[in-house]
Coordinates of C-alpha atoms in Angstrom, one line a residue:
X5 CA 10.7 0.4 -4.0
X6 CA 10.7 -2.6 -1.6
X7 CA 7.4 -4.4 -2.5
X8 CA 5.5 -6.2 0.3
X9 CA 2.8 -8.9 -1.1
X10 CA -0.5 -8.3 0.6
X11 CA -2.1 -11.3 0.6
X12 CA -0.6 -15.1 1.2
X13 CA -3.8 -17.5 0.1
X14 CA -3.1 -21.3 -0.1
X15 CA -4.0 -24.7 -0.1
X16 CA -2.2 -27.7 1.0
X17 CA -2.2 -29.0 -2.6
X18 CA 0.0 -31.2 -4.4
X19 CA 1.2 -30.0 -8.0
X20 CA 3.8 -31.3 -10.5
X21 CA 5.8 -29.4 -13.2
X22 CA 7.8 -30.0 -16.2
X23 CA 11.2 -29.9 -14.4
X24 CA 13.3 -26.3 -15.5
X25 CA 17.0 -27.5 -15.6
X26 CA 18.8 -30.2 -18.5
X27 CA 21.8 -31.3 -17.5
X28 CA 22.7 -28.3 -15.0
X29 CA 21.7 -25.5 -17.2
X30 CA 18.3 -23.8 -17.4
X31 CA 15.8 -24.9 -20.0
X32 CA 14.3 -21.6 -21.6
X33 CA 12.2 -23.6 -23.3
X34 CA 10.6 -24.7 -20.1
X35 CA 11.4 -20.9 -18.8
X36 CA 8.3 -19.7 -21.7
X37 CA 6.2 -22.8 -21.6
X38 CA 5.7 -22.0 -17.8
X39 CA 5.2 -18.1 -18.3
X40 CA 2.5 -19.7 -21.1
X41 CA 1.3 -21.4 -18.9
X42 CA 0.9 -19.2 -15.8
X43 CA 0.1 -15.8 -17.6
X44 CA -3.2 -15.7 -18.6
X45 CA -4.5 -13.3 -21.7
X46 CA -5.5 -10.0 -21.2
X47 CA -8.3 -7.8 -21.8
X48 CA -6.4 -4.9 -20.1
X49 CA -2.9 -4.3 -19.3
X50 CA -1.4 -1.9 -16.6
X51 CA 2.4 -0.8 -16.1
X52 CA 2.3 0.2 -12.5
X53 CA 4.9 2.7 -11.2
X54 CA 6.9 0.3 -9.1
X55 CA 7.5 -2.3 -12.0
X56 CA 4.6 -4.8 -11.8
X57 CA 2.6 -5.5 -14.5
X58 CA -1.0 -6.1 -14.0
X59 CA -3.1 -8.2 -16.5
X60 CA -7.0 -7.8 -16.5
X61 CA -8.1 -11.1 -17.6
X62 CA -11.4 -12.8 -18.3
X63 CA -12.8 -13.8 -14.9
X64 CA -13.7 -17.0 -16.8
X65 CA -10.3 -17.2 -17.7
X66 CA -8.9 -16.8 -14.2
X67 CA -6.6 -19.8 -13.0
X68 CA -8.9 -21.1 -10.6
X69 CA -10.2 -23.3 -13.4
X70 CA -6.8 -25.0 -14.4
X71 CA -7.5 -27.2 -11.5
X72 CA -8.9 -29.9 -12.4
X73 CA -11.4 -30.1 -9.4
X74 CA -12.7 -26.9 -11.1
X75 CA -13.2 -27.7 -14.4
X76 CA -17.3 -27.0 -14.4
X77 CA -17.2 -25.1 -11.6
X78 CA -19.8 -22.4 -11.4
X79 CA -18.4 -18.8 -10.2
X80 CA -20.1 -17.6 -6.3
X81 CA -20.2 -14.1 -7.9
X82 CA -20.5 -12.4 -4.3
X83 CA -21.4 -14.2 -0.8
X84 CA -24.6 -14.8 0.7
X85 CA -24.0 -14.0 4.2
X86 CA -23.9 -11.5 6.5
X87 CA -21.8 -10.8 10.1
X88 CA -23.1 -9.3 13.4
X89 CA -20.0 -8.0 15.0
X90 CA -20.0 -7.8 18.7
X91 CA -18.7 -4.7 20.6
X92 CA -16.7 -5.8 23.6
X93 CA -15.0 -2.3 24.5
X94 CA -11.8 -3.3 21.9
X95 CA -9.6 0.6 22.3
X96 CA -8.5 2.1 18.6
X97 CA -4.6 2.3 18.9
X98 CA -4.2 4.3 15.8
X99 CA -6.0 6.8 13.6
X100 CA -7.0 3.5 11.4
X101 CA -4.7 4.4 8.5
X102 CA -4.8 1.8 6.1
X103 CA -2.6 0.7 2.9
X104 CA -3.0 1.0 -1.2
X105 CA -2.1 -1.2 -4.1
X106 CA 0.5 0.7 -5.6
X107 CA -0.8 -0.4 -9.1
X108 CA -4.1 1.2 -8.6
X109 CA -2.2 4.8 -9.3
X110 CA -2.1 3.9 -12.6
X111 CA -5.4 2.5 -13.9
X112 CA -8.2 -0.1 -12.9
X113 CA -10.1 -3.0 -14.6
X114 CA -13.2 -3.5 -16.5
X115 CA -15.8 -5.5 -14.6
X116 CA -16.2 -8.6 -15.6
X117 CA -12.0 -8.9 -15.0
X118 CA -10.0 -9.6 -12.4
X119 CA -6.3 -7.9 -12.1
X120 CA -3.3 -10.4 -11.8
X121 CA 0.2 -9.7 -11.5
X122 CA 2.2 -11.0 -14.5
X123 CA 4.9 -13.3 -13.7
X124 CA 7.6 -12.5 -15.6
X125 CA 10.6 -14.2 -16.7
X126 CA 13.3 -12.5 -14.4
X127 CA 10.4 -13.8 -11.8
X128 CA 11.3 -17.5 -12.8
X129 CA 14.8 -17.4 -13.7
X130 CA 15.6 -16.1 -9.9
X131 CA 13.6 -18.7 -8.3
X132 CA 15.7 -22.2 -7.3
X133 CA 13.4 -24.0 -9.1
X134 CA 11.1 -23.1 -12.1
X135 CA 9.4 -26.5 -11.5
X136 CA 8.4 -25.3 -7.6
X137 CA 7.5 -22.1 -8.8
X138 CA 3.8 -21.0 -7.5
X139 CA 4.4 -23.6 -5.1
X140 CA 5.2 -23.1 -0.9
X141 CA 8.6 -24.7 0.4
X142 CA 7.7 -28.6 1.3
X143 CA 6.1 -28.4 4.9
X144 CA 7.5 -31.2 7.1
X145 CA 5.6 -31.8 10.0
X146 CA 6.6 -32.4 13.4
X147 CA 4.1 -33.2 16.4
X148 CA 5.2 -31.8 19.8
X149 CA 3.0 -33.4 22.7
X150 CA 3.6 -30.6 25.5
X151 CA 3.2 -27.1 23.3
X152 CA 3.1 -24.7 26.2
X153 CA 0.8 -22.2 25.3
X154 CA 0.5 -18.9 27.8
X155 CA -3.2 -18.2 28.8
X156 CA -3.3 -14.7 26.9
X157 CA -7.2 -13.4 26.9
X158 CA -6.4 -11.5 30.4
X159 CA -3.0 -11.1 32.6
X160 CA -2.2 -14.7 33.7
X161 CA 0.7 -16.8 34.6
X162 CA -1.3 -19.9 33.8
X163 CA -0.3 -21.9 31.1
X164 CA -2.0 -24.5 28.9
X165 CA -0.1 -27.8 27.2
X166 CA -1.6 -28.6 24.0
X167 CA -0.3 -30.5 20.7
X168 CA 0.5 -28.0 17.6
X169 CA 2.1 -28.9 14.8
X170 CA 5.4 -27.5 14.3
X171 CA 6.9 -27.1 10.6
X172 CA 10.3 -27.7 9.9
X173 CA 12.3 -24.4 8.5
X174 CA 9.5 -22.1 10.4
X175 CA 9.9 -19.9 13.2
X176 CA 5.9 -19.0 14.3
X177 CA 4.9 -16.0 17.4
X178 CA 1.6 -16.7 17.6
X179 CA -1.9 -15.8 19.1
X180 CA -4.3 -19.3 19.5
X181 CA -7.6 -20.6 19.7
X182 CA -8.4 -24.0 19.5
X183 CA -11.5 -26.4 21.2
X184 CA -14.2 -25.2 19.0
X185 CA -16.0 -25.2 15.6
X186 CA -14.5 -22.0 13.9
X187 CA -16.2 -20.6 10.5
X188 CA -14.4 -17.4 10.0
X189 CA -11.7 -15.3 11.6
X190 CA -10.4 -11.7 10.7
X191 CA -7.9 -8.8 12.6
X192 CA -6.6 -5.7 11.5
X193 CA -2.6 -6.4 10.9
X194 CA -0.2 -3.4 11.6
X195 CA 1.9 -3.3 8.1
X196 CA 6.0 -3.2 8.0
X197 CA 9.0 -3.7 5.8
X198 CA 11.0 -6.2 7.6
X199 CA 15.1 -7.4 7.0
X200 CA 14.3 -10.5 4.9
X201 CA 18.5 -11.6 4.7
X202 CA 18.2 -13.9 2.0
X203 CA 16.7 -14.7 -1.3
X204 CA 14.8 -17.5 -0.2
X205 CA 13.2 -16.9 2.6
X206 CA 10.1 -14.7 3.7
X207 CA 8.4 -13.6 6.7
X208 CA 5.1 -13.1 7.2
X209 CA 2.1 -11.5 9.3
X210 CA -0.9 -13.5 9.2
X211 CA -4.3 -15.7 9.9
X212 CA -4.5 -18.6 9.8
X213 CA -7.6 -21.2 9.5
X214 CA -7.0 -25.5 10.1
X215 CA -8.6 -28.5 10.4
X216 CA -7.1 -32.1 10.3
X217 CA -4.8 -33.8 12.1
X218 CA -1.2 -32.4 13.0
X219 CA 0.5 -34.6 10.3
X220 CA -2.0 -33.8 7.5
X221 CA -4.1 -30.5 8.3
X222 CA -5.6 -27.9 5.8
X223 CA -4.9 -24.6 6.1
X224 CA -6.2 -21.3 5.0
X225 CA -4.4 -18.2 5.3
X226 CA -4.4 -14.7 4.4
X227 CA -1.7 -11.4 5.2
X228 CA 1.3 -10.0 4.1
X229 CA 4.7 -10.7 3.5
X230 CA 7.7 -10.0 2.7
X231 CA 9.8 -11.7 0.2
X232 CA 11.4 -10.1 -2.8
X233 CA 9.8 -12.4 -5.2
X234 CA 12.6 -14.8 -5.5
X235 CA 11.1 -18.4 -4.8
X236 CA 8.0 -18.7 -2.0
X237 CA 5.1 -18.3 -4.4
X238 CA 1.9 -19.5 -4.1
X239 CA 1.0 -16.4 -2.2
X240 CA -1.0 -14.8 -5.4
X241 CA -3.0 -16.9 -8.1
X242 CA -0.2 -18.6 -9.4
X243 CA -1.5 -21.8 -7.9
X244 CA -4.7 -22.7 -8.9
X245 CA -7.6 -23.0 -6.6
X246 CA -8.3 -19.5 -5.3
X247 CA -11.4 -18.1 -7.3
X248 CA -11.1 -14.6 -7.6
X249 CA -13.9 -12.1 -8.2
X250 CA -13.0 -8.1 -7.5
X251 CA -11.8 -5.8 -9.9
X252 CA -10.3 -3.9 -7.9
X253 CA -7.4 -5.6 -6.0
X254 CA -5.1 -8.1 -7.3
X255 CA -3.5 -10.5 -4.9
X256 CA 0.5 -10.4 -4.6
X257 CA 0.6 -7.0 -5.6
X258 CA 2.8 -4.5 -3.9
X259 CA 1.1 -2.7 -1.1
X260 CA 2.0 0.9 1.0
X261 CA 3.0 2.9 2.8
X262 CA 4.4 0.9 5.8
X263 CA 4.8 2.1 9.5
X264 CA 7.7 3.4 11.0
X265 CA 9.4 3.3 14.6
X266 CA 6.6 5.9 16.8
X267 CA 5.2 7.2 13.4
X268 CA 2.3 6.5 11.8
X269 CA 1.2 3.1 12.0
X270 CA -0.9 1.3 8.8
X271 CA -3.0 -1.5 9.1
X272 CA -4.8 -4.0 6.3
X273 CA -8.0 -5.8 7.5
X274 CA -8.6 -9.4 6.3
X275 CA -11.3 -11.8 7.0
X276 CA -12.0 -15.0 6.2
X277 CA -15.3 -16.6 6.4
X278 CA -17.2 -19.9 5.3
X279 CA -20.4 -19.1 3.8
X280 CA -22.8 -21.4 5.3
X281 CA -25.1 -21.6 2.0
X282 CA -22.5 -22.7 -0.1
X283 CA -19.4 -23.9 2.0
X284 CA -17.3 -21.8 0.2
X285 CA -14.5 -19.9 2.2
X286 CA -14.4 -16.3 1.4
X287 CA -11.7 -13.8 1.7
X288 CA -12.3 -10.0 2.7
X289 CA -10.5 -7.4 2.4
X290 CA -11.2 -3.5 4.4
X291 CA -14.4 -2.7 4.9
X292 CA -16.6 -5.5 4.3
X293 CA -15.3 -6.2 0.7
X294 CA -15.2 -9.6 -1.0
X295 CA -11.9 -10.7 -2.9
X296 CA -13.2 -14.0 -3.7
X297 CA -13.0 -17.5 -2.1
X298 CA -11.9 -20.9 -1.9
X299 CA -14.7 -23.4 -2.7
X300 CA -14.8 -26.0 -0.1
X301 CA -16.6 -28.9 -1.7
X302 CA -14.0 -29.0 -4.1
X303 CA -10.5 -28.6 -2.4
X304 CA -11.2 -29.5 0.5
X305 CA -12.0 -32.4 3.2
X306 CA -11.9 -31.2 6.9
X307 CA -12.0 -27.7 6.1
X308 CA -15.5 -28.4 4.7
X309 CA -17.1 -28.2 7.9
X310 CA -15.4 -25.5 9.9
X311 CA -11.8 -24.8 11.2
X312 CA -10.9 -25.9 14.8
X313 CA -7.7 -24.1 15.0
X314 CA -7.0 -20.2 14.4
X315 CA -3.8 -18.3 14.8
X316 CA -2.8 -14.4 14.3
X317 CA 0.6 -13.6 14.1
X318 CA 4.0 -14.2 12.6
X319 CA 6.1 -17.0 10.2
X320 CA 9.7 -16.9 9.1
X321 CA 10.5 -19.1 6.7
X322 CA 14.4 -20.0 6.7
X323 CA 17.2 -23.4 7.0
X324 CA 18.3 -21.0 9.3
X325 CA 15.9 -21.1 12.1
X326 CA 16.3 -22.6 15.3
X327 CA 19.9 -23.9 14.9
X328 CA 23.2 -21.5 14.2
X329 CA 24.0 -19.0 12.8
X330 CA 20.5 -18.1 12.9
X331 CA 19.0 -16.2 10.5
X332 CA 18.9 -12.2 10.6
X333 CA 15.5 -12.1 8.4
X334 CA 13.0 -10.2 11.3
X335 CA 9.3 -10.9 11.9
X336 CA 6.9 -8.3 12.2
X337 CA 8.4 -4.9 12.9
X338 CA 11.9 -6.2 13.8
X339 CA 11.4 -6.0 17.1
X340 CA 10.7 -7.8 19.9
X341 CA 6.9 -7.9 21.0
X342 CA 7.5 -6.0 24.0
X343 CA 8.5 -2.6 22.1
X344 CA 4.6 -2.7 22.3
X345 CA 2.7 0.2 20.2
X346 CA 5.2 2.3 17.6
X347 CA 7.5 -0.2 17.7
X348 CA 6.4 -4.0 17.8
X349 CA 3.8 -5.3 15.2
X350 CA 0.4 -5.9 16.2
X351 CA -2.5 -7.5 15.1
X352 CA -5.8 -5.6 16.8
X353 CA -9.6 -6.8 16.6
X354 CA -8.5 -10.7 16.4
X355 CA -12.2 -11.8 16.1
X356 CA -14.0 -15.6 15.3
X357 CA -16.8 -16.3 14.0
X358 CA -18.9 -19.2 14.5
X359 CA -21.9 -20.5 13.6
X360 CA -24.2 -18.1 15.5
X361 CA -22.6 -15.7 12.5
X362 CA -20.8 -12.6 14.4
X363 CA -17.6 -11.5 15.0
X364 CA -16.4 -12.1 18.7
X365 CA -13.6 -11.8 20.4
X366 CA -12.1 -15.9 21.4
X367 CA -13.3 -17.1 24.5
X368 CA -10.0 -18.5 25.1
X369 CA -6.7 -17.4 23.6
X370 CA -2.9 -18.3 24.3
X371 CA 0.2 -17.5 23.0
X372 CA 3.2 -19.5 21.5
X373 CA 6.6 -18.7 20.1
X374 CA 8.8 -21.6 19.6
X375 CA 12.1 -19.9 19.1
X376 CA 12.3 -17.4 22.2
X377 CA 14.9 -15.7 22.4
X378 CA 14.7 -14.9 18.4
X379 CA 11.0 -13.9 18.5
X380 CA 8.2 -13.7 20.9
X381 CA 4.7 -13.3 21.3
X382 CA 2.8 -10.4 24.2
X383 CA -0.8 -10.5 23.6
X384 CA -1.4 -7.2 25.7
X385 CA -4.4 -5.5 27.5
X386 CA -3.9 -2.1 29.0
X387 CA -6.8 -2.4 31.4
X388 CA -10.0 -4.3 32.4
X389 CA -13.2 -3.1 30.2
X390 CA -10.9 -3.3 26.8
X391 CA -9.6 -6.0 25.2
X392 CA -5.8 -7.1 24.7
X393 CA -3.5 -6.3 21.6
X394 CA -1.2 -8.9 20.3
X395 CA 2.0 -8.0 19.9
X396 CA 4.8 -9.9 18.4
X397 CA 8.0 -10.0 16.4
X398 CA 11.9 -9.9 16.5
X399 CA 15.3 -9.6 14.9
X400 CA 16.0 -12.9 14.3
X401 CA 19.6 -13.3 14.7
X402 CA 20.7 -11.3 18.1
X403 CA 22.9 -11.4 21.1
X404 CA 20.8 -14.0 22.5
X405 CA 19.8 -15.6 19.4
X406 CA 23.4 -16.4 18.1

């Protein structure tokens, strides 16, 4: 069974490791003090039918509190807030089917537990480095001064220059907002099984929540992806930082079913919201259910405010991007944004919140994709009264995209 991770939560943290190789060869030693290290122990343990084993372990336990930042830190059981959601004639596309943990087929944990996937040694020993395991490839940073971002809240030719950030070894179609003080955004993300073409690198579909200059912003960000397990990490609770409090759903556990080309289409719905009693940064998951959260005062220093930038949409992570060959791992559906419903990915409902506490629709949006003819970016309306759908996605590698 291809496994697809359902959610990607991370800081911009800087962690060190015992380093995994002596003189060429792999240290096993370093191989079982790092499963040690990461694996947690459990009051409950579940085989799942596709392979993972999930671990219920002590929420006290959890590792949150291996950071040191965290050491006292005392758990936000649920959040204190509430949303107003505002009704601006958004159009269902689908019938609203939404995706499983595979894992929960085969049992559930105690309260007073949270399920985490066990990291295994096969996990580590395919990994290019056990010593960057749990960790994201090194961001580099670049600053372009003349982003051209297409006005995308109605049908316009205009176009808007801003400067984003750009990452080195990422290929982004995205949906933006930017100019205000953001303190939550959510959407409901279509869900596929995209060509990934090599064992290190991923693709992804997406929020994303920053603050901070272009050089040195904070990010938060939630969605799936699509990597095999081989060497992205740090989209689970192998870093520490995230404090997790459901029972019921364990992050980087495999998720289904997936859509398929003008068949059904399956959606997850994430949020992610500051609470404004405790600054904490809280992910949700569905209908309205808390995961658990980031605490702000903590990990964080512009993010403890509010975000100023938000995006919806679409990463690829390669050394293959932009130059070529380029790489065949897709984004989103595989197809170009265009394809539109039953055969692009989408991302419907792409709401903010701010601090008047309900869920709105941007007053501005535009859209960006900085490697064109690979993937791009359609943030759709069918017609005045409803608001647009954004589209996005590609092949990668193409006649075009050599």
């Amino acid at each position: 069974m291809t496994k697809l991770n359902i959610f990607r939560l991370f800081l911009i943290l800087v962690l060190s490791y015992l380093g995994d190789r002596v003189n060429g060869r792999i240290n096993f030693k370093g191989v079982d003090e790092k499963l040690k290290q990461l694996n947690k122990p459990a009051v409950k343990t579940i085989q799942s039918e596709d392979g993972d084993i999930i671990d219920c372990v002590d929420i006290y336990k959890q590792p949150a509190f291996d950071h040191p930042a965290l050491k006292n830190h005392v758990i936000q059981m649920k959040p204190s807030f509430k949303l107003k959601e505002e009704k601006l004639g958004t159009t269902s596309l689908s019938s609203k089917l939404v995706v499983s943990q595979t894992w929960q087929k085969s049992g559930s944990c105690p309260d007073g537990t949270v399920p985490i996937r066990r990291i295994q040694r096969n996990d580590l020993l395919r990994a290019k480095s056990i010593g960057r395991f749990g960790r994201k490839p090194e961001e580099i940073v670049s600053i372009s001064n003349t982003t051209n971002l297409k006005d995308g809240l109605y049908p316009s030719n205009n176009t808007t220059d801003v400067a984003l950030p750009t990452i080195v070894n990422r290929s982004a179609a995205n949906l933006v907002t930017l100019g205000y003080n953001y303190i939550g955004a959510k959407g409901d993300i279509n869900v596929w099984n995209p060509n990934v073409a090599a064992d290190d690198e991923f693709t992804t579909a997406q929020i994303w929540l920053k603050a901070g200059p272009g050089d040195n912003f904070e990010s938060l960000e939630t969605g799936w992806t699509k990597d095999s397990y081989k060497s992205t990490g740090c989209f689970d609770l192998t870093c520490s930082g995230f404090v997790h409090t459901n029972p019921q759903v364990a992050l980087g556990a495999a998720i289904e079913p997936v859509s398929s080309e003008l068949g059904n289409q399956y959606h997850v719905t994430l949020g992610v919201y500051m609470d404004p009693q405790t600054s904490n940064w809280w992910l949700k998951f569905g209908a309205d259910v808390p995961i658990g959260y980031w605490p702000a005062g903590s990990l964080m220093f512009y993010l403890k405010h509010s975000s100023t930038l938000v995006e919806w949409g679409g990463q690829v992570y390669s050394t293959n991007v932009k130059k070529r060959p380029h790489t065949k791992t897709a984004m989103g559906s595989g197809q170009f944004a265009s394809g539109l419903y039953g055969n692009a990915c989408f991302i419907q409902n792409p709401n903010i919140v701010d601090f008047s506490m309900a869920l709105k629709y941007p007053q501005w949006v535009g859209t960006w994709a900085d490697d064109y003819y690979c993937y791009t970016a359609y943030n759709y309306q069918k017609g005045y009264g409803t608001l647009p759908v954004f589209y996005f996605g590609g092949p990668g590698q193409n006649r075009n995209c050599p």
